[in-house]
PDB file of C-alpha atoms in Angstrom:
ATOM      1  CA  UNK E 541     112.799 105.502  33.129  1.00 45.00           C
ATOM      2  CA  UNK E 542     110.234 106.329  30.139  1.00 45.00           C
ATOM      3  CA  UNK E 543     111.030 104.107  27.230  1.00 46.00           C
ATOM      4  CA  UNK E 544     113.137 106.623  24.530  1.00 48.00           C
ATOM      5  CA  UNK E 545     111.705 107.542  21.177  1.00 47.00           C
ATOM      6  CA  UNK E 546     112.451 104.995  18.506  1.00 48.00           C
ATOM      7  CA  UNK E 547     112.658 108.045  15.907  1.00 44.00           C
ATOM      8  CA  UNK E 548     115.433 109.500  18.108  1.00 41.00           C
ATOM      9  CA  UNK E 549     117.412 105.992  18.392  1.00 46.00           C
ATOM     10  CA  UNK E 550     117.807 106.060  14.767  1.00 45.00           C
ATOM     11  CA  UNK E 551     120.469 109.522  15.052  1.00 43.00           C
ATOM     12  CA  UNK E 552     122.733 107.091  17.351  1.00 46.00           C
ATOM     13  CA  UNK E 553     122.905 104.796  14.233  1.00 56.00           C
ATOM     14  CA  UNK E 554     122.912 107.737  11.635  1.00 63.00           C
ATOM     15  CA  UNK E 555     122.694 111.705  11.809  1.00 65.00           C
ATOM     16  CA  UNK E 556     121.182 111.908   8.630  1.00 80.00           C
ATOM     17  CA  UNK E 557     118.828 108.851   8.228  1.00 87.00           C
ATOM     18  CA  UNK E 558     115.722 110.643  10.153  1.00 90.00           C
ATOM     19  CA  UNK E 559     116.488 112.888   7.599  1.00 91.00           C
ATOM     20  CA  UNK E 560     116.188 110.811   4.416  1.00 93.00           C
ATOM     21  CA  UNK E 561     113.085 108.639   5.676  1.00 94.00           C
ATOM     22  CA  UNK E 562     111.333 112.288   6.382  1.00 96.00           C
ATOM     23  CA  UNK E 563     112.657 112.823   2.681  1.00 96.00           C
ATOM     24  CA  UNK E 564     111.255 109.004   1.377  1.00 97.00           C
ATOM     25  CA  UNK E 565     107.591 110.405   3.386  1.00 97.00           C
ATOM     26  CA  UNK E 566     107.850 113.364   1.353  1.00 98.00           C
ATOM     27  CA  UNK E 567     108.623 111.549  -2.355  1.00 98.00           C
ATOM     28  CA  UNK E 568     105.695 108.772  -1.513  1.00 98.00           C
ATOM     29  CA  UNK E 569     103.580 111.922  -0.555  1.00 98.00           C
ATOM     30  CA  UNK E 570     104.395 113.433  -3.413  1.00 98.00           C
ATOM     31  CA  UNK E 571     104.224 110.238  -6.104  1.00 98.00           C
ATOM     32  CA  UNK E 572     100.218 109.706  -4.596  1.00 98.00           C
ATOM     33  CA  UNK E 573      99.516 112.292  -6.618  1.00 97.00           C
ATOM     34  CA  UNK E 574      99.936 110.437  -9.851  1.00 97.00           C
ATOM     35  CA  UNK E 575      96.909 108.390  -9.406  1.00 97.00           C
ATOM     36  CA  UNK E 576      94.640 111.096  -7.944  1.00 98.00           C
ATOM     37  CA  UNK E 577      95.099 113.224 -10.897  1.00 97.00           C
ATOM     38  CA  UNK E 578      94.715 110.416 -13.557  1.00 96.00           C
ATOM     39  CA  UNK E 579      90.951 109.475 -11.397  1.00 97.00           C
ATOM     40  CA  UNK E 580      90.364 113.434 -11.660  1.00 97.00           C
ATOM     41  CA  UNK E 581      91.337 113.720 -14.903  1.00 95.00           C
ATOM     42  CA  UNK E 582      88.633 110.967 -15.432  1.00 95.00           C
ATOM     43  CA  UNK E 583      85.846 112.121 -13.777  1.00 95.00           C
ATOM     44  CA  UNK E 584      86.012 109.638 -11.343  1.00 97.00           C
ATOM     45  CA  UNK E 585      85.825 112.160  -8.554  1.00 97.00           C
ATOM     46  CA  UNK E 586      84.569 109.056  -5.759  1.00 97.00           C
ATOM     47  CA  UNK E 587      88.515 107.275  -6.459  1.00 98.00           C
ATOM     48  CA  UNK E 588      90.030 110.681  -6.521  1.00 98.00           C
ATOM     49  CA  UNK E 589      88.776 111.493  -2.642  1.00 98.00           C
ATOM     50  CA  UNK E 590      90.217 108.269  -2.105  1.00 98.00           C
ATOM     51  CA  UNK E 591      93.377 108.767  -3.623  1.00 98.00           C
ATOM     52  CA  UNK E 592      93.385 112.330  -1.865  1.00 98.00           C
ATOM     53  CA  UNK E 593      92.888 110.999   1.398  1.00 98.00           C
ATOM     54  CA  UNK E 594      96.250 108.992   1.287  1.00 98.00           C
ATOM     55  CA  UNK E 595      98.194 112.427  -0.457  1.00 98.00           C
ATOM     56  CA  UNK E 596      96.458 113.633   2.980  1.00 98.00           C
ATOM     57  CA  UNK E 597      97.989 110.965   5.320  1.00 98.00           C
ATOM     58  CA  UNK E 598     100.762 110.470   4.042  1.00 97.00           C
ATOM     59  CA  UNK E 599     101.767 114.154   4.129  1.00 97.00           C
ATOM     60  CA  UNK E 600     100.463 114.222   7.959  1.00 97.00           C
ATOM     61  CA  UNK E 601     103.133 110.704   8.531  1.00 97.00           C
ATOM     62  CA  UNK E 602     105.678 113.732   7.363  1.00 96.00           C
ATOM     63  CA  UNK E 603     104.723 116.316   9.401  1.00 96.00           C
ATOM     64  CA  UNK E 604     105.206 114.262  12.424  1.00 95.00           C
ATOM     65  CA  UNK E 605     108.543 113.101  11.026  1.00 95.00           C
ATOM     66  CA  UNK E 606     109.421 116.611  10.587  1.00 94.00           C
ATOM     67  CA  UNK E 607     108.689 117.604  14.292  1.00 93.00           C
ATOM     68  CA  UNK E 608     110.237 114.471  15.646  1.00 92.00           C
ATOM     69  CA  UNK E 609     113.218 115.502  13.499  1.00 89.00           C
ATOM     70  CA  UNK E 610     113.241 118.845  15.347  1.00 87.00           C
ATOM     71  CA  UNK E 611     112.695 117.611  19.171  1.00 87.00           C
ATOM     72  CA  UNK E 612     115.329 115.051  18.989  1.00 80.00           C
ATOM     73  CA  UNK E 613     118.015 115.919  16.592  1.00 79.00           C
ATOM     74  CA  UNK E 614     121.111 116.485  18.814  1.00 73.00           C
ATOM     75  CA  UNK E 615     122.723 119.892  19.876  1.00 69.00           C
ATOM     76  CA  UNK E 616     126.308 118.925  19.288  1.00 60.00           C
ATOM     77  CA  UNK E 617     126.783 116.085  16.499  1.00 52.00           C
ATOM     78  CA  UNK E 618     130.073 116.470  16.746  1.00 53.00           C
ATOM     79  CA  UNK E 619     130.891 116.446  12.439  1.00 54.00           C
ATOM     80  CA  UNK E 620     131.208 119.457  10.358  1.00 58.00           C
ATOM     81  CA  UNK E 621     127.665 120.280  10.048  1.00 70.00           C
ATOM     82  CA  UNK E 622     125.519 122.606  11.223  1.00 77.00           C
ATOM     83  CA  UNK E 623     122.298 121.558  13.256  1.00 81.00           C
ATOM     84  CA  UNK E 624     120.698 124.842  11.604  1.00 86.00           C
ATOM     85  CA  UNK E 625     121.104 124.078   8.398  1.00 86.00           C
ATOM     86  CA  UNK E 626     119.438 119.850   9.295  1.00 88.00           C
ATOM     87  CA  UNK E 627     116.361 121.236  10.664  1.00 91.00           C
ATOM     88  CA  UNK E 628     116.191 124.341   7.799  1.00 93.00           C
ATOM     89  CA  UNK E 629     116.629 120.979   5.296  1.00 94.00           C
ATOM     90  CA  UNK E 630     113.900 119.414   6.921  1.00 95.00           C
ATOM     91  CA  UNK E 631     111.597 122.124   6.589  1.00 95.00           C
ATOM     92  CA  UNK E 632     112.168 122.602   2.519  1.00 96.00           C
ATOM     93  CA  UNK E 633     111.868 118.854   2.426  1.00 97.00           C
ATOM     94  CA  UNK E 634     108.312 118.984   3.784  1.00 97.00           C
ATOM     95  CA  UNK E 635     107.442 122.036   1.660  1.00 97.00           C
ATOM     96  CA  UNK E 636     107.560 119.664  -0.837  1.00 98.00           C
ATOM     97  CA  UNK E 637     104.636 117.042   0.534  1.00 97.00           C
ATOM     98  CA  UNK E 638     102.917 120.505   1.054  1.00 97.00           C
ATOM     99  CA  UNK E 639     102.571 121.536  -2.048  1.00 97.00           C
ATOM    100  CA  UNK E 640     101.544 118.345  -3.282  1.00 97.00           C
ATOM    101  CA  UNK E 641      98.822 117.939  -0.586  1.00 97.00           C
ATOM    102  CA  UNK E 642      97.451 121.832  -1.947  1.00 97.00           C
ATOM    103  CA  UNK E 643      97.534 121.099  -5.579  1.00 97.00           C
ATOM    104  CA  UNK E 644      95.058 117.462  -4.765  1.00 97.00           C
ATOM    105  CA  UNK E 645      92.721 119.566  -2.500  1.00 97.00           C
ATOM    106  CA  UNK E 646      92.455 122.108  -4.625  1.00 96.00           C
ATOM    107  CA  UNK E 647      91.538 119.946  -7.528  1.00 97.00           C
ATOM    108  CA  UNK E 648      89.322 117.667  -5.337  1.00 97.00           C
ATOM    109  CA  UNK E 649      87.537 120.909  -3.374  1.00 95.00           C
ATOM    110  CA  UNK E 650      86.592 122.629  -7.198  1.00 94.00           C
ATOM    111  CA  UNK E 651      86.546 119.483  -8.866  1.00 96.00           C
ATOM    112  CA  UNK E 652      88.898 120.210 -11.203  1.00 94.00           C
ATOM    113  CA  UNK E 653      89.935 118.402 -14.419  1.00 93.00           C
ATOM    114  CA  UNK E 654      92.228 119.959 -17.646  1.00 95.00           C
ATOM    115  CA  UNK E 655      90.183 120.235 -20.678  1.00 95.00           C
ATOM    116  CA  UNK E 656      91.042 117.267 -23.060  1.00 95.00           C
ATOM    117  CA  UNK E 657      92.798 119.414 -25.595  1.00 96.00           C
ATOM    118  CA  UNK E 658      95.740 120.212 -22.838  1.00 96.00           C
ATOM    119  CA  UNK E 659      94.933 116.986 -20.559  1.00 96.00           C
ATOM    120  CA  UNK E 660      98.249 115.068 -21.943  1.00 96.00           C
ATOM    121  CA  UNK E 661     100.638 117.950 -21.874  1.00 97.00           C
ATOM    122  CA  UNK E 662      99.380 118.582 -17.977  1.00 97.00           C
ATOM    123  CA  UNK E 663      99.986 115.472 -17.166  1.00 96.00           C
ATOM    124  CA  UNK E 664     103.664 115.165 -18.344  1.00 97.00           C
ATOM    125  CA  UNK E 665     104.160 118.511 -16.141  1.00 98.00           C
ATOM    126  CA  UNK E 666     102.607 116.841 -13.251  1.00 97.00           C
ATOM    127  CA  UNK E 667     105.064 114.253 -13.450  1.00 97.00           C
ATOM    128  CA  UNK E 668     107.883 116.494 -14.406  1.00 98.00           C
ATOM    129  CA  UNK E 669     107.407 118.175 -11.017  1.00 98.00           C
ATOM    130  CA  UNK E 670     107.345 114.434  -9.158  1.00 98.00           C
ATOM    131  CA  UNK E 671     110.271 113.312 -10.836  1.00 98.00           C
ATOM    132  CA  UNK E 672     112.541 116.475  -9.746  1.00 98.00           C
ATOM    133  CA  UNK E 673     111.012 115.178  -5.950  1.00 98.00           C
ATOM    134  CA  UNK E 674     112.163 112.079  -6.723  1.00 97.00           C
ATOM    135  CA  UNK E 675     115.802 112.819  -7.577  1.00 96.00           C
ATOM    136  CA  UNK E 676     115.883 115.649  -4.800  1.00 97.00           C
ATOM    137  CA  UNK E 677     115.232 112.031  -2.483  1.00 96.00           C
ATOM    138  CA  UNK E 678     118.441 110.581  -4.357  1.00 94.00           C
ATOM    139  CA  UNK E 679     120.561 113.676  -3.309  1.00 93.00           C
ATOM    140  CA  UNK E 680     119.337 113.207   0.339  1.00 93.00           C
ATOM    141  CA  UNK E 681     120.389 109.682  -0.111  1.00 88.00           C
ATOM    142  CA  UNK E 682     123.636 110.707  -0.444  1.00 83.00           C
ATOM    143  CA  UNK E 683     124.483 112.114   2.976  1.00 81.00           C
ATOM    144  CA  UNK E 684     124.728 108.734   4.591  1.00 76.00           C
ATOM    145  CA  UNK E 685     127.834 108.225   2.324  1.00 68.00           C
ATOM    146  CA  UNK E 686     129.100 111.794   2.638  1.00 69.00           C
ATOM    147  CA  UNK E 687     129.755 111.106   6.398  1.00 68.00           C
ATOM    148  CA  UNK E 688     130.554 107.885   6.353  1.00 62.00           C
ATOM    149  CA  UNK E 689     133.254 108.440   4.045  1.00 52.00           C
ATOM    150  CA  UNK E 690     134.271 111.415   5.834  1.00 58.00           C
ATOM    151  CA  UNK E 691     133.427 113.850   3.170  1.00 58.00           C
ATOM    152  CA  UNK E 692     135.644 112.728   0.687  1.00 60.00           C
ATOM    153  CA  UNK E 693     135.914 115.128  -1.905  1.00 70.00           C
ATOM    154  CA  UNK E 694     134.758 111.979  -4.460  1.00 67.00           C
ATOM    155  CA  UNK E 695     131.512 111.955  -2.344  1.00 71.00           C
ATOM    156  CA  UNK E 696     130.750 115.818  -2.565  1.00 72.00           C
ATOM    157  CA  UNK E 697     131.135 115.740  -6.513  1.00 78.00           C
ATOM    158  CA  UNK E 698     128.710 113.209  -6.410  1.00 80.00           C
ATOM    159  CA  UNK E 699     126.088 115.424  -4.119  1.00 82.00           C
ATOM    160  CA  UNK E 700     127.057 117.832  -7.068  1.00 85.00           C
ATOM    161  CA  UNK E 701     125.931 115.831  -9.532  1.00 91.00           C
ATOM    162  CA  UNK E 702     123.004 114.867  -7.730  1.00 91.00           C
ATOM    163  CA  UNK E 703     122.492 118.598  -7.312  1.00 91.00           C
ATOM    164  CA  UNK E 704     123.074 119.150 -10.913  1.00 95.00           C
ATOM    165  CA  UNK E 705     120.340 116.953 -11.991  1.00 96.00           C
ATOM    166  CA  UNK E 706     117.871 118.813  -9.777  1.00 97.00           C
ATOM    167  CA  UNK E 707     118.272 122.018 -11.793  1.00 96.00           C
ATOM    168  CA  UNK E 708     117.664 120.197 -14.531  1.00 97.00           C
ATOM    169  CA  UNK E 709     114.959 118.498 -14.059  1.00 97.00           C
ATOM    170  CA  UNK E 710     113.552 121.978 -12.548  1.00 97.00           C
ATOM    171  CA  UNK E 711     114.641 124.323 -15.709  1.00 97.00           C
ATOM    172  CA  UNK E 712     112.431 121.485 -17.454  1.00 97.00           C
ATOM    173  CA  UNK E 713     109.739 121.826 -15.344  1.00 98.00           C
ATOM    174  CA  UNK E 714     110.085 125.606 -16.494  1.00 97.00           C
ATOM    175  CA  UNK E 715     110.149 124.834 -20.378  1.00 97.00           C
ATOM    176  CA  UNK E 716     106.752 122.332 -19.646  1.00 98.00           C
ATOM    177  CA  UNK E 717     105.006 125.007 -17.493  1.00 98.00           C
ATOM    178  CA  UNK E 718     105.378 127.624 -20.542  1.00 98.00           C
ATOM    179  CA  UNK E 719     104.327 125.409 -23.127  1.00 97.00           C
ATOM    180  CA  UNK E 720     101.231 124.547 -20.549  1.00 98.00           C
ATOM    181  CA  UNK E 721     100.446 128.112 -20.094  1.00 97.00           C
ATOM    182  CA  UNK E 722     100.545 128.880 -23.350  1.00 97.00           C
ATOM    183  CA  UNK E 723      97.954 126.175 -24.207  1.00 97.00           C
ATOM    184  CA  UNK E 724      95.302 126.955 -21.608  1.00 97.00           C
ATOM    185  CA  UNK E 725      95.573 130.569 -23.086  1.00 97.00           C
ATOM    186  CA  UNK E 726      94.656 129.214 -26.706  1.00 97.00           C
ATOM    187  CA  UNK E 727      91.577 127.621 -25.181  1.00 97.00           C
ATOM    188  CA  UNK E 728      90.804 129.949 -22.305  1.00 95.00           C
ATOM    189  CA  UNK E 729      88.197 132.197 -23.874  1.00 94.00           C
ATOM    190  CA  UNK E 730      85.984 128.833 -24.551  1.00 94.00           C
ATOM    191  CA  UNK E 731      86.000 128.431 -20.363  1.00 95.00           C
ATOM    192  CA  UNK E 732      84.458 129.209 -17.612  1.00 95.00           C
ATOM    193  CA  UNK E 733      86.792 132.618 -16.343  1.00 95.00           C
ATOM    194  CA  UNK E 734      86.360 131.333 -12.582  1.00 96.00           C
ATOM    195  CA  UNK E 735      87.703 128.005 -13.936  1.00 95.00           C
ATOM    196  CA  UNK E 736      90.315 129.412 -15.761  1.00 96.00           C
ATOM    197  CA  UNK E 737      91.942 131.104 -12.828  1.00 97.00           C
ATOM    198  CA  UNK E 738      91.954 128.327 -10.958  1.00 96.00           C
ATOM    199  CA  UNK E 739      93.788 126.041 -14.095  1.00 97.00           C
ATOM    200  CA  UNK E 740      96.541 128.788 -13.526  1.00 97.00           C
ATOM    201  CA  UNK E 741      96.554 128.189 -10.227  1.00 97.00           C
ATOM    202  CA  UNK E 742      97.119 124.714 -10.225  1.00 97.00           C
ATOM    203  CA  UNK E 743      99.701 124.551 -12.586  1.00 97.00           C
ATOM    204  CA  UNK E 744     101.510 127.172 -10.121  1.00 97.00           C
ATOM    205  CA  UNK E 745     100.930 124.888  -7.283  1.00 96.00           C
ATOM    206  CA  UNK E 746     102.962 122.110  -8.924  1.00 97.00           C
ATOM    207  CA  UNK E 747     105.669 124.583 -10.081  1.00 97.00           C
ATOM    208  CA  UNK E 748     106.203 124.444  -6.283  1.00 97.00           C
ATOM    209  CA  UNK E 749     106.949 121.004  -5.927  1.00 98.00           C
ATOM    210  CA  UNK E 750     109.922 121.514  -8.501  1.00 97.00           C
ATOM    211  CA  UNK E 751     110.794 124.778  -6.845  1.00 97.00           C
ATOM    212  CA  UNK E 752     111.134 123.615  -3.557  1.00 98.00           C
ATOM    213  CA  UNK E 753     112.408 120.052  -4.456  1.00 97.00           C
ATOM    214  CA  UNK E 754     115.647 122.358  -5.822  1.00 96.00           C
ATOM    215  CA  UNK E 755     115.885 124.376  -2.692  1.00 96.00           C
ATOM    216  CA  UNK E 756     116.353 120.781  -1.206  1.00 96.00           C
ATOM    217  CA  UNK E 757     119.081 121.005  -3.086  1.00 94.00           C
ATOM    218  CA  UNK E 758     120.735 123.919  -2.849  1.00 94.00           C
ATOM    219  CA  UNK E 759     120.641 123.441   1.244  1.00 92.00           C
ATOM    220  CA  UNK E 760     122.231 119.806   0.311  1.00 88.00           C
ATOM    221  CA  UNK E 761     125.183 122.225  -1.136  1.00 87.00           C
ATOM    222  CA  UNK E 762     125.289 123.922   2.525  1.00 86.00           C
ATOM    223  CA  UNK E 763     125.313 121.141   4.440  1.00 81.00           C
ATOM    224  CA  UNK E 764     128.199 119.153   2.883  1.00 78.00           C
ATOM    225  CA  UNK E 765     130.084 122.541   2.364  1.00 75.00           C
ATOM    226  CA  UNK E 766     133.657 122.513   4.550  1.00 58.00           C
TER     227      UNK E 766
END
C-alpha cells in the first residue's frame, strides 16, 4: 500500500488545521516583505533579491499547501460546513501571499524605491496591509475552536469580532492609501512619469493584500454560518 500523504493525515486530527497552516504560509509570506522593502528602500538592491527570493519560496511552500488542501480535503466531513466554501477559503487565503509576491517583484524587476519625502508614510501602509494579513490568520485560528466547541454561539461572536477587526484594519488601510496618494501627487511632477505610474501601481498592489485579507474574512462569516 503507498504510504498516505502526511498533509492529508492532519484532516483526521482536524478539518480545519490544513487550513490555518496554509493561512500561517500565507502571513510568513506576507510578513517577508517587511525586510525586502526596508533593503529596497535603501538601495541595497543585492539584500533585497535576497529577501525576494524567500517572499518567492515561501509563497511557492503555499501554493503547494493550497493544492494539497484541494486533493485531499474530504467529500463528506460530516459537520455543518460546506467543502465549497473550505477550498473557495483557501483560494482567497493564497491571494493574499500573491499579492505580496507581485508587489516584491515588481519593486525588485524596476528597482523601485519611494522618494524620501513619502518613504515613511509608505512604509506605515506597507505594514498596515501586513498587519490586516496578520489578524485575517487570527480569524482562521479560530475555526479549530468553532468546531470543537460545536459552534457555540460564544465562539461565532468571537469569529465576529475577529471579523470586525479585519474591516478595520482594512478601512485603515483605505485612510493610509489616500493620504499616500495624495503625497506622491504633490511630488509627482519632480519624477520620472514612467516611474510615477509604477509608484501607483505598487501602492495598488498592497491595497490587495488588505483587500483580500478581508475577503478571508467575509468567507470566515460563510463558513461558520448555520
Amino acid at each position: 500500500m503507498p504510504p498516505r500523504n502526511p498533509f492529508a493525515n492532519l484532516f483526521v486530527e482536524s478539518p480545519m488545521r490544513p487550513l490555518q497552516d496554509h493561512m500561517d504560509r500565507v502571513y510568513e509570506t506576507t510578513a517577508a516583505l517587511v525586510p525586502f522593502l526596508q533593503a529596497a528602500q535603501a538601495g541595497d538592491w543585492k539584500l533585497a533579491r535576497v529577501e525576494q527570493k524567500k517572499i518567492v519560496k515561501l509563497e511557492h511552500v503555499a501554493d503547494k499547501q493550497k493544492r494539497s488542501v484541494r486533493t485531499h480535503l474530504p467529500k463528506s466531513l460530516f459537520m455543518p460546513v460546506s467543502r465549497s466554501d473550505l477550498l473557495e477559503l483557501v483560494s482567497v487565503q493564497d491571494h493574499i501571499a500573491n499579492a505580496a509576491k507581485d508587489v516584491s517583484g515588481l519593486m525588485l524587476g524596476r528597482k523601485m524605491r519611494f522618494p524620501e519625502e513619502i518613504a515613511e508614510d509608505f512604509i506605515a501602509y506597507a505594514k498596515a496591509n501586513i498587519d490586516t494579513a496578520k489578524q485575517a490568520m487570527k480569524a482562521v485560528k479560530r475555526l479549530d475552536h468553532v468546531l470543537e466547541l460545536g459552534f457555540s454561539k460564544r465562539e461565532l461572536q468571537s469569529v465576529e469580532k475577529e471579523v470586525a477587526e479585519i474591516e478595520h484594519l482594512e478601512h485603515l488601510t483605505d485612510k493610509l492609501q489616500i493620504k499616500l496618494r495624495a503625497k506622491l501627487h504633490t511630488i509627482e511632477e519632480n519624477l520620472n512619469a514612467v516611474d510615477v505610474m509604477f509608484l501607483y501601481r505598487i501602492i495598488d498592489s498592497l491595497a490587495k493584500i488588505s483587500d483580500h485579507a478581508e475577503k478571508v474574512g467575509s468567507r470566515l462569516q460563510i463558513v461558520v454560518a448555520v
